[in-house]
Amino acid sequence: MKVLLLYPEFPDTFWSLKHALRFIRKKSAYPPLGLLTVAAMLPAHWSPRLIDLNVAKLTEADLAWADCAFISAMAVQRKSAQEVISRCKEAGLTVVAGGPLFTAEHEQFTGVDHFVLNEAEITLPRFLEDFEKGCAKRCYTTPQFCDIQKTPPPRWDLLDLKQYGGMGIQFSRGCPFNCEFCNVTVLFGHRPRMKSPEQMTRELDDLYRLGWRGPVFFVDDNFIGNKTYLKTELLPALIRWRQGKKGMPFNTEASINLADDAPLMGMMVEAGFDAVFIGIETPEESGLAECNKSQNKNRDLVEDVHRIQRAGLQVQGGFIVGFDSDTRSIFQRQIDFIQKSGIVTAMVGPLQAPPGTRLYERLKKENRLKGIFIGDNVGGTTNIIPKMGIEALNEGYRKLMLQIYSPKLYYRRIRTFLREYQAPEIRVPLDLQRFLALFRSGIRLGVLGGERMQYWKTLLWTFFRRPGLLPLAVTLAIYGHHFQKICKVLPS
Ligand code: B12
């Protein structure tokens, strides 16, 4: 059986990082880990070929080669996913779809022969058995969650590694918290399920052996969901693994209570983590109470962020505006918070209700859903009717984004962050493209760019105050260039 594993194209979004990746001549931020994992579960006599449409074209020759197509997607890839499905159908392929978009909204899609939803570890074997017998059903689902200690290592060998800015690797699934707007617990449950340290070091070894030295993103919903296991099992193994290795800095996602645990942060840094994404959401206690983000309540969030930065972890943050309790003052409150905390990469979005979440169900009952869930939470659109009124939300949101990504505020944030940050030792070896990116940024941002004054001011400041952080300052400047481009196309 010849199978195409297809990953639809991302539009130009905040997280596509397309305008930044050009500086290092990469085409996409991360590969599709779900499909690489599914590939590892296919029968040995099947021949899989991966085509990530973000780095390569799907040609007629590819379609003619294949017997069937396996498609994975997030909501943000919806348009490209539908196009890919239609092309495969026209070429006479059997189309199989799975992953977060289809698990949440499969009934929206035409042209798919078989939906294999939820975790493939459970549903794929059932589908494969029926398929080989010629009696496959239209839809496979399960309310259960799998044992990820049995998940096979992803098929990295199917990738052209050079095309990507980073690699993803997964340690755990699930999150102990219960935020109203988040669909992670619906998709992956409350109880964090962890891989063994041996599984993790085996996956890292595979990547290292293939020559990967760039960043590795632990794509966990909450990396610190089980702190005891981390401290006693995983992190000691990662610290040992790292000895004698070059590059491969790690980053991940965690909850804010990471700030309470200095030994844990210390171990993470020693293991090679240098950045962490945290859902801050809002500095307003009323908004946090409303969305049940209890872990963020009654804290000095700015001080928490600084503590994490001082431990050696860059903090990237997620923020939301448009909670029912938000008034028009929220936009300025968010700007002030983001500036004070020195969160350079601040993902701010209007509140959205992903299908399957408790928020979606509540707003459906209140008749406050409108349009489809686009899935790009920094695109300036929403599928909810906010209490403050959609015009006020849109206008406030747009102004907020234009402000925080204006060169003046953005570069000021870089300096605030670099002042706090205690950089860990691990460095990505400076390959030719990263070296050239320094020059490209000098010309694109320092000569041609509207931000040139701020660019040189910040580089000079870093050179004199934190010279070791100069490459990081340039990297953040390049990210800023991407974010400014995204802000320019926000709907007005
Ligand atoms: C890593 C990640 C990213 C990365 C890169 C992803 C990439 N290149 O593929 C980055 C940071 C770029 C990213 C960005 C975004 N992400 Co994201 N991301 C994740 C995260 C944390 C992990 C995904 C992953 O690799 N998992 C590991 C693999 C092994 O699991 P998996 O993909 O789910 O695959 C399993 C099953 O789903 C299934 N499966 C998957 N595909 C297929 C296909 C077939 C045929 C079959 C049979 C089975 C199958 O089998 C696999 C094994 O069980 C998830 C949360 C999560 N826990 O999954 C969110 C998640 C996928 N992201 C989400 C969102 C919303 C976004 C953003 C829109 C957020 C934003 N702020 O704008 C952006 C959009 C991307 C863009 N470019 O615009 C949502 C998607 C919701 C939805 N319904 O679509 C998720 C679920 C998080 C959430 N809380 O809602 N993301």
XYZ file of C-alpha atoms and ligand atoms in Angstrom:
583
model
C 0.000 0.000 0.000
C 1.527 3.327 -1.090
C 0.405 6.076 1.264
C 0.909 9.830 1.071
C 1.043 11.523 4.469
C -0.187 15.039 3.747
C 0.078 18.144 5.898
C -1.909 21.112 4.509
C -0.503 24.595 4.207
C -0.629 27.152 7.038
C -1.761 30.638 6.134
C 0.527 33.504 7.028
C -0.084 33.644 10.785
C 1.612 34.726 14.004
C 2.997 31.222 14.594
C 3.840 30.440 10.978
C 6.895 32.664 11.582
C 7.269 32.738 7.787
C 8.833 36.205 7.554
C 11.372 35.330 10.256
C 12.258 31.899 8.865
C 13.336 33.498 5.567
C 16.344 34.985 7.367
C 17.691 31.484 8.004
C 16.343 30.101 4.691
C 13.929 27.690 6.396
C 10.451 27.023 5.070
C 8.480 25.983 8.136
C 8.691 26.287 11.925
C 8.013 22.628 12.829
C 7.226 19.353 11.068
C 3.915 17.509 11.550
C 4.682 15.313 14.532
C 1.246 13.671 14.452
C 1.794 12.307 10.940
C 5.336 11.173 11.750
C 3.898 9.264 14.711
C 1.086 7.779 12.612
C 3.703 6.715 10.017
C 5.448 4.689 12.709
C 2.210 2.789 13.395
C 1.572 1.677 9.800
C 2.112 -1.963 8.815
C 5.713 -2.709 7.812
C 4.694 -3.624 4.258
C 3.148 -0.162 3.632
C 5.292 2.507 1.925
C 4.698 5.955 3.420
C 5.859 9.215 1.838
C 5.441 12.503 3.718
C 4.539 15.706 1.895
C 4.321 18.745 4.113
C 2.789 21.381 1.855
C 4.557 24.047 3.889
C 7.899 22.904 2.515
C 7.090 21.054 -0.733
C 4.498 20.904 -3.492
C 2.011 18.068 -3.907
C 2.568 17.076 -7.547
C 0.467 15.064 -9.972
C 3.263 12.470 -9.957
C 2.884 12.080 -6.167
C -0.849 11.556 -6.570
C -0.333 9.052 -9.389
C 2.168 7.085 -7.231
C -0.147 6.679 -4.225
C -3.033 4.345 -3.371
C -4.261 6.374 -0.431
C -3.734 9.651 1.431
C -3.600 10.221 5.189
C -4.295 13.865 6.089
C -3.727 15.642 9.406
C -4.613 19.272 10.213
C -5.370 21.962 12.775
C -8.341 24.291 12.311
C -6.087 27.019 10.928
C -5.247 24.748 7.943
C -8.922 24.207 7.102
C -8.910 25.792 3.616
C -5.803 24.012 2.411
C -7.054 20.757 3.977
C -10.291 20.885 1.968
C -8.323 21.607 -1.232
C -5.956 18.701 -0.581
C -8.880 16.359 0.099
C -10.524 17.373 -3.204
C -7.311 16.836 -5.183
C -6.789 13.387 -3.670
C -10.386 12.425 -4.377
C -10.103 13.571 -8.016
C -6.952 11.461 -8.330
C -8.970 8.443 -7.137
C -7.175 7.968 -3.805
C -8.741 6.615 -0.649
C -8.719 9.557 1.759
C -8.188 9.039 5.502
C -8.268 12.018 7.890
C -7.296 12.425 11.540
C -5.755 14.913 13.971
C -7.183 17.877 15.927
C -9.237 19.588 13.191
C -11.112 16.441 12.159
C -11.458 15.137 15.707
C -13.260 18.373 16.605
C -15.239 18.998 13.405
C -15.234 16.015 11.079
C -18.839 16.514 9.981
C -17.776 19.704 8.151
C -15.704 17.798 5.566
C -16.746 16.212 2.321
C -14.604 13.839 0.266
C -13.060 11.937 3.180
C -13.580 8.170 3.010
C -12.517 7.340 6.581
C -12.170 9.508 9.657
C -9.717 7.989 12.138
C -10.171 10.331 15.075
C -8.805 10.871 18.588
C -5.516 9.201 19.422
C -4.253 7.037 16.570
C -2.697 4.594 19.052
C -6.275 3.387 19.749
C -8.248 4.066 16.567
C -5.686 3.362 13.824
C -5.200 -0.389 14.554
C -9.014 -0.842 14.459
C -9.203 0.961 11.120
C -6.226 -0.913 9.639
C -7.687 -4.265 10.596
C -11.021 -3.481 8.907
C -9.334 -1.828 5.918
C -7.154 -4.848 5.185
C -10.312 -7.001 5.367
C -12.101 -4.608 2.991
C -14.784 -3.562 5.502
C -13.506 -0.235 6.868
C -16.153 2.008 8.471
C -16.550 5.732 7.820
C -15.625 6.886 11.320
C -13.433 5.557 14.143
C -13.530 7.312 17.517
C -12.820 6.463 21.135
C -13.520 8.075 24.508
C -10.369 6.424 25.921
C -6.846 7.781 26.166
C -3.914 5.621 25.178
C -0.827 4.553 27.101
C 1.847 6.748 25.486
C 4.585 4.530 26.883
C 3.577 2.274 23.979
C 3.699 5.039 21.354
C 6.451 4.290 18.822
C 9.169 6.886 18.074
C 8.253 9.234 15.223
C 9.558 8.445 11.726
C 11.984 11.422 11.493
C 13.621 9.647 8.562
C 10.663 10.679 6.356
C 11.561 14.373 6.787
C 13.825 16.765 4.998
C 15.148 18.183 8.278
C 16.905 21.127 6.636
C 13.591 22.783 5.785
C 12.544 23.326 9.426
C 13.412 25.914 12.080
C 12.788 23.463 14.927
C 11.781 19.872 15.680
C 8.926 18.775 17.930
C 9.085 15.943 20.420
C 6.401 14.866 22.872
C 6.893 13.820 26.492
C 3.353 14.009 27.884
C -0.273 14.504 26.909
C -3.035 15.985 29.025
C -3.261 18.824 31.530
C -4.429 18.786 35.168
C -6.093 22.216 34.861
C -9.489 23.018 33.438
C -9.521 26.365 31.591
C -12.898 27.007 30.009
C -11.600 28.023 26.550
C -9.016 25.247 26.088
C -9.675 21.998 24.242
C -6.602 20.135 25.447
C -8.445 18.258 28.188
C -11.194 17.305 25.709
C -8.594 15.978 23.270
C -6.097 14.493 25.722
C -7.643 14.308 29.200
C -6.845 15.684 32.657
C -4.369 13.143 33.871
C -0.947 13.818 32.381
C 0.332 10.676 30.664
C 4.098 10.532 30.359
C 6.596 8.705 28.215
C 9.481 6.962 29.951
C 12.922 8.626 30.127
C 14.230 5.813 27.871
C 11.636 6.639 25.213
C 12.630 10.307 25.317
C 16.365 9.770 25.108
C 15.826 7.258 22.310
C 13.841 9.885 20.330
C 16.480 12.529 21.012
C 19.208 10.092 19.963
C 17.358 9.463 16.693
C 17.262 13.187 15.967
C 20.879 13.709 16.982
C 22.013 10.812 14.807
C 20.218 12.346 11.818
C 22.379 15.453 12.346
C 19.799 17.704 13.995
C 21.385 20.374 16.254
C 18.690 23.072 16.166
C 15.947 23.811 18.732
C 13.667 21.043 20.001
C 10.156 21.933 21.171
C 8.654 19.606 23.795
C 5.091 19.950 22.504
C 3.452 19.057 25.822
C 0.263 20.792 26.858
C 1.786 21.346 30.269
C 5.323 20.021 30.662
C 5.161 20.327 34.468
C 1.869 18.439 34.862
C 3.662 15.876 37.060
C 6.566 17.619 38.792
C 7.702 14.632 40.849
C 8.161 12.449 37.781
C 10.039 15.271 36.067
C 12.435 15.795 38.951
C 13.106 12.162 39.698
C 12.882 10.517 36.278
C 12.898 12.638 33.152
C 15.137 15.605 33.958
C 17.976 13.545 35.472
C 17.909 11.427 32.285
C 17.951 14.519 30.054
C 20.821 16.034 32.050
C 22.820 12.842 31.532
C 21.836 12.687 27.859
C 23.047 16.219 27.217
C 26.605 15.571 28.352
C 28.992 15.818 25.432
C 26.256 16.878 22.998
C 26.240 20.052 20.911
C 23.273 22.372 20.383
C 19.663 21.178 20.591
C 18.290 23.719 23.082
C 14.850 22.721 24.371
C 11.704 24.773 24.844
C 8.223 23.849 26.021
C 4.845 24.933 27.433
C 4.113 25.087 31.158
C 1.808 26.635 33.719
C 2.806 29.679 35.793
C 3.343 27.650 38.992
C 6.720 26.776 37.443
C 7.827 30.062 39.045
C 7.252 28.545 42.523
C 9.763 25.781 42.051
C 13.370 26.981 41.860
C 14.907 23.470 41.921
C 12.661 22.411 39.029
C 13.631 25.474 36.975
C 17.282 24.811 37.776
C 17.020 21.237 36.554
C 15.203 22.279 33.395
C 17.931 24.777 32.561
C 20.619 22.197 33.278
C 18.808 19.782 30.965
C 18.963 22.377 28.180
C 15.658 24.262 28.320
C 15.973 27.945 27.446
C 12.375 29.055 26.825
C 8.864 28.299 28.001
C 5.432 29.318 26.722
C 2.964 30.181 29.505
C -0.743 30.928 29.295
C -0.960 34.172 31.276
C -4.302 35.144 29.670
C -5.066 38.301 31.637
C -3.815 40.395 34.560
C -7.471 40.841 35.664
C -8.541 38.540 38.510
C -12.152 38.671 37.276
C -11.142 37.347 33.832
C -9.076 34.564 35.415
C -11.987 33.561 37.646
C -14.380 33.604 34.706
C -12.305 31.185 32.605
C -11.417 29.029 35.625
C -7.696 29.738 35.343
C -7.277 29.193 39.072
C -3.534 28.502 38.807
C -2.954 32.145 37.746
C -5.055 33.729 40.472
C -3.782 35.603 43.547
C -0.238 35.914 42.240
C 2.149 38.665 41.273
C 2.326 37.557 37.665
C 4.980 40.086 36.614
C 7.285 38.941 39.401
C 6.589 35.298 38.502
C 7.665 35.948 34.913
C 10.827 37.724 36.043
C 11.698 34.867 38.370
C 11.462 32.409 35.482
C 13.557 34.702 33.243
C 16.179 35.044 35.972
C 16.339 31.255 36.249
C 17.389 31.119 32.591
C 14.134 30.599 30.716
C 12.742 33.059 28.206
C 9.006 33.424 28.791
C 6.652 33.565 25.838
C 3.084 34.349 26.834
C -0.485 33.796 25.708
C -3.006 36.581 26.413
C -6.746 36.908 25.825
C -9.015 39.944 25.553
C -12.812 39.883 25.398
C -13.801 38.000 28.533
C -17.342 38.808 29.681
C -15.911 40.737 32.630
C -13.542 42.809 30.445
C -14.274 46.480 29.954
C -12.535 48.780 27.469
C -9.756 49.392 29.996
C -8.477 45.836 29.453
C -6.482 46.751 26.348
C -4.249 49.257 28.143
C -3.964 46.934 31.174
C -2.667 44.177 28.900
C -0.190 46.507 27.174
C 1.172 47.670 30.541
C 1.490 44.110 31.785
C 3.249 42.853 28.670
C 5.697 45.766 28.699
C 6.502 45.383 32.399
C 6.994 41.631 32.221
C 9.378 41.769 29.237
C 7.471 39.006 27.454
C 8.834 39.689 23.991
C 6.715 37.129 22.141
C 3.249 37.949 23.397
C 0.517 35.991 21.634
C -2.582 38.100 22.204
C -5.918 36.971 20.838
C -9.576 37.855 21.116
C -11.425 35.202 23.144
C -12.500 32.345 20.854
C -14.533 29.227 21.512
C -12.992 26.106 19.943
C -15.653 23.440 19.293
C -15.663 20.851 22.050
C -14.738 23.249 24.852
C -16.898 24.172 27.835
C -16.826 27.764 26.612
C -18.302 26.651 23.271
C -21.129 24.839 25.021
C -21.858 27.772 27.342
C -21.931 30.350 24.544
C -24.037 28.062 22.369
C -26.647 27.972 25.130
C -26.439 31.766 25.414
C -26.816 32.118 21.608
C -23.476 33.878 21.441
C -21.658 31.866 18.768
C -21.168 33.377 15.330
C -19.403 31.995 12.249
C -16.800 29.238 12.225
C -13.777 28.723 14.457
C -10.928 29.930 12.229
C -8.289 28.520 14.567
C -5.783 31.371 14.253
C -6.062 33.061 17.612
C -3.907 36.024 16.603
C -5.844 36.706 13.392
C -8.138 39.287 14.952
C -11.342 37.326 14.368
C -13.562 35.408 16.745
C -16.522 33.038 16.644
C -18.132 34.556 19.752
C -20.328 37.570 20.397
C -18.431 39.384 23.151
C -20.226 41.233 25.950
C -18.302 44.445 25.250
C -19.581 44.389 21.628
C -17.675 43.162 18.597
C -16.733 46.675 17.369
C -15.155 47.604 20.709
C -13.289 44.292 20.838
C -11.985 44.553 17.280
C -10.904 48.143 17.624
C -9.248 47.667 21.025
C -7.526 44.485 19.887
C -6.114 46.018 16.723
C -4.777 49.053 18.577
C -3.225 46.829 21.242
C -1.411 44.706 18.645
C -0.190 47.706 16.672
C 1.159 49.185 19.886
C 2.932 46.198 21.379
C 4.506 45.336 18.036
C 5.462 48.920 17.210
C 9.275 49.084 17.058
C 9.405 51.386 20.081
C 7.512 49.112 22.489
C 8.793 45.876 21.000
C 12.472 46.761 21.294
C 11.917 48.241 24.750
C 10.540 44.833 25.749
C 13.600 43.092 24.372
C 15.789 45.262 26.608
C 13.569 44.633 29.673
C 13.834 40.913 29.037
C 17.593 40.886 28.424
C 18.119 42.820 31.646
C 16.475 40.001 33.640
C 17.574 36.981 31.638
C 20.299 34.656 32.905
C 21.197 32.821 29.719
C 21.991 29.132 30.007
C 25.166 27.668 28.513
C 23.726 25.755 25.581
C 24.149 27.373 22.218
C 23.076 26.273 18.764
C 26.252 25.894 16.661
C 26.410 28.891 14.303
C 25.870 27.258 10.901
C 26.273 29.240 7.684
C 22.605 30.285 7.466
C 22.480 31.501 11.069
C 25.694 33.411 10.490
C 24.301 34.964 7.298
C 21.081 35.846 9.140
C 23.098 38.329 11.196
C 24.063 40.171 7.997
C 20.635 39.824 6.438
C 19.045 41.360 9.528
C 21.622 44.173 9.501
C 20.531 45.117 5.998
C 16.805 44.275 6.137
C 16.104 45.693 9.605
C 19.087 47.961 10.232
C 19.205 49.741 6.881
C 15.937 49.236 4.998
C 13.538 48.698 7.919
C 11.358 51.324 9.591
C 12.674 49.945 12.900
C 16.347 50.775 12.121
C 16.796 53.299 14.960
C 15.418 50.889 17.548
C 17.358 48.003 16.040
C 20.761 49.663 16.375
C 19.907 51.192 19.745
C 19.037 47.746 21.108
C 22.049 46.009 19.582
C 24.388 48.680 20.986
C 22.684 48.443 24.390
C 23.109 44.658 24.332
C 26.707 44.920 23.144
C 27.671 47.061 26.130
C 25.372 45.610 28.813
C 24.854 41.927 27.892
C 27.341 41.136 25.070
C 26.821 37.370 25.374
C 23.164 37.854 24.472
C 23.805 39.620 21.153
C 22.762 36.636 18.966
C 19.544 36.355 20.995
C 18.872 40.093 20.544
C 19.233 39.678 16.769
C 16.948 36.621 16.788
C 14.285 38.560 18.680
C 14.636 41.483 16.267
C 13.991 39.071 13.394
C 10.897 37.679 15.164
C 9.709 41.267 15.606
C 9.941 41.796 11.862
C 7.555 38.847 11.363
C 5.113 40.029 14.028
C 5.011 43.535 12.536
C 4.121 42.067 9.137
C 1.307 40.040 10.719
C -0.061 43.138 12.483
C -0.188 45.047 9.196
C -2.751 42.611 7.786
C -5.039 42.434 10.839
C -8.649 43.172 9.839
C -9.572 46.796 10.571
C 3.205 21.730 18.557
C 1.939 22.529 18.400
C 1.996 23.620 17.572
C 3.272 24.056 16.860
C 3.599 23.357 15.566
C 2.667 22.376 14.994
C 3.037 21.698 13.691
N 3.926 22.069 12.867
O 2.399 20.748 13.403
C 3.019 25.564 16.642
C 3.656 26.337 17.772
C 3.509 26.139 15.326
C 1.504 25.618 16.783
C 0.773 26.680 16.364
C -0.582 26.750 16.494
N -1.387 25.891 17.138
Co -0.796 24.251 17.849
N -0.356 22.820 18.928
C 0.740 22.173 19.072
C 0.565 21.102 20.150
C 1.039 21.666 21.472
C 1.209 19.772 19.894
C 0.907 19.133 18.532
C 1.718 17.883 18.384
O 2.723 17.859 17.729
N 1.291 16.814 19.073
C 1.973 15.545 19.082
C 1.316 14.591 18.112
C 1.915 13.206 18.269
O -0.048 14.549 18.419
P -1.186 14.924 17.349
O -0.679 15.839 16.331
O -2.429 15.266 18.035
O -1.410 13.508 16.630
C -2.054 12.432 17.256
C -3.538 12.344 16.950
O -4.150 13.612 16.805
C -3.609 11.530 15.719
N -3.427 12.123 14.405
C -2.884 13.291 14.053
N -2.892 13.446 12.738
C -3.440 12.356 12.205
C -3.703 11.991 10.892
C -4.284 10.776 10.630
C -4.567 10.392 9.218
C -4.619 9.908 11.686
C -5.246 8.588 11.416
C -4.380 10.276 13.011
C -3.801 11.487 13.257
O -2.576 10.603 15.917
C -1.494 11.176 16.642
C -1.031 10.184 17.664
O -2.028 9.943 18.610
C -1.002 20.944 20.134
C -1.617 20.460 21.413
C -1.545 18.968 21.471
N -1.343 18.445 22.623
O -1.645 18.272 20.485
C -1.462 22.319 19.703
C -2.699 22.413 18.859
C -2.634 21.356 17.774
N -2.543 23.734 18.272
C -3.637 24.390 18.191
C -3.736 25.731 17.749
C -5.098 26.378 17.884
C -2.630 26.400 17.236
C -2.607 27.827 16.743
C -3.788 28.254 15.939
C -2.430 28.691 17.966
C -2.298 30.132 17.732
N -1.959 30.718 18.763
O -2.503 30.741 16.728
C -1.320 27.891 15.919
C -1.612 27.696 14.436
C -0.459 27.295 13.592
C -0.069 28.336 12.622
N 1.045 28.186 12.004
O -0.739 29.260 12.418
C -4.807 23.561 18.653
C -5.579 22.994 17.481
C -7.080 23.013 17.695
C -7.784 22.657 16.435
N -9.005 22.192 16.580
O -7.307 22.807 15.361
C -4.101 22.501 19.562
C -4.809 21.162 19.677
C -3.927 23.151 20.951
C -5.212 23.534 21.636
N -5.156 23.772 22.879
O -6.254 23.692 21.137
N 1.007 24.519 17.395
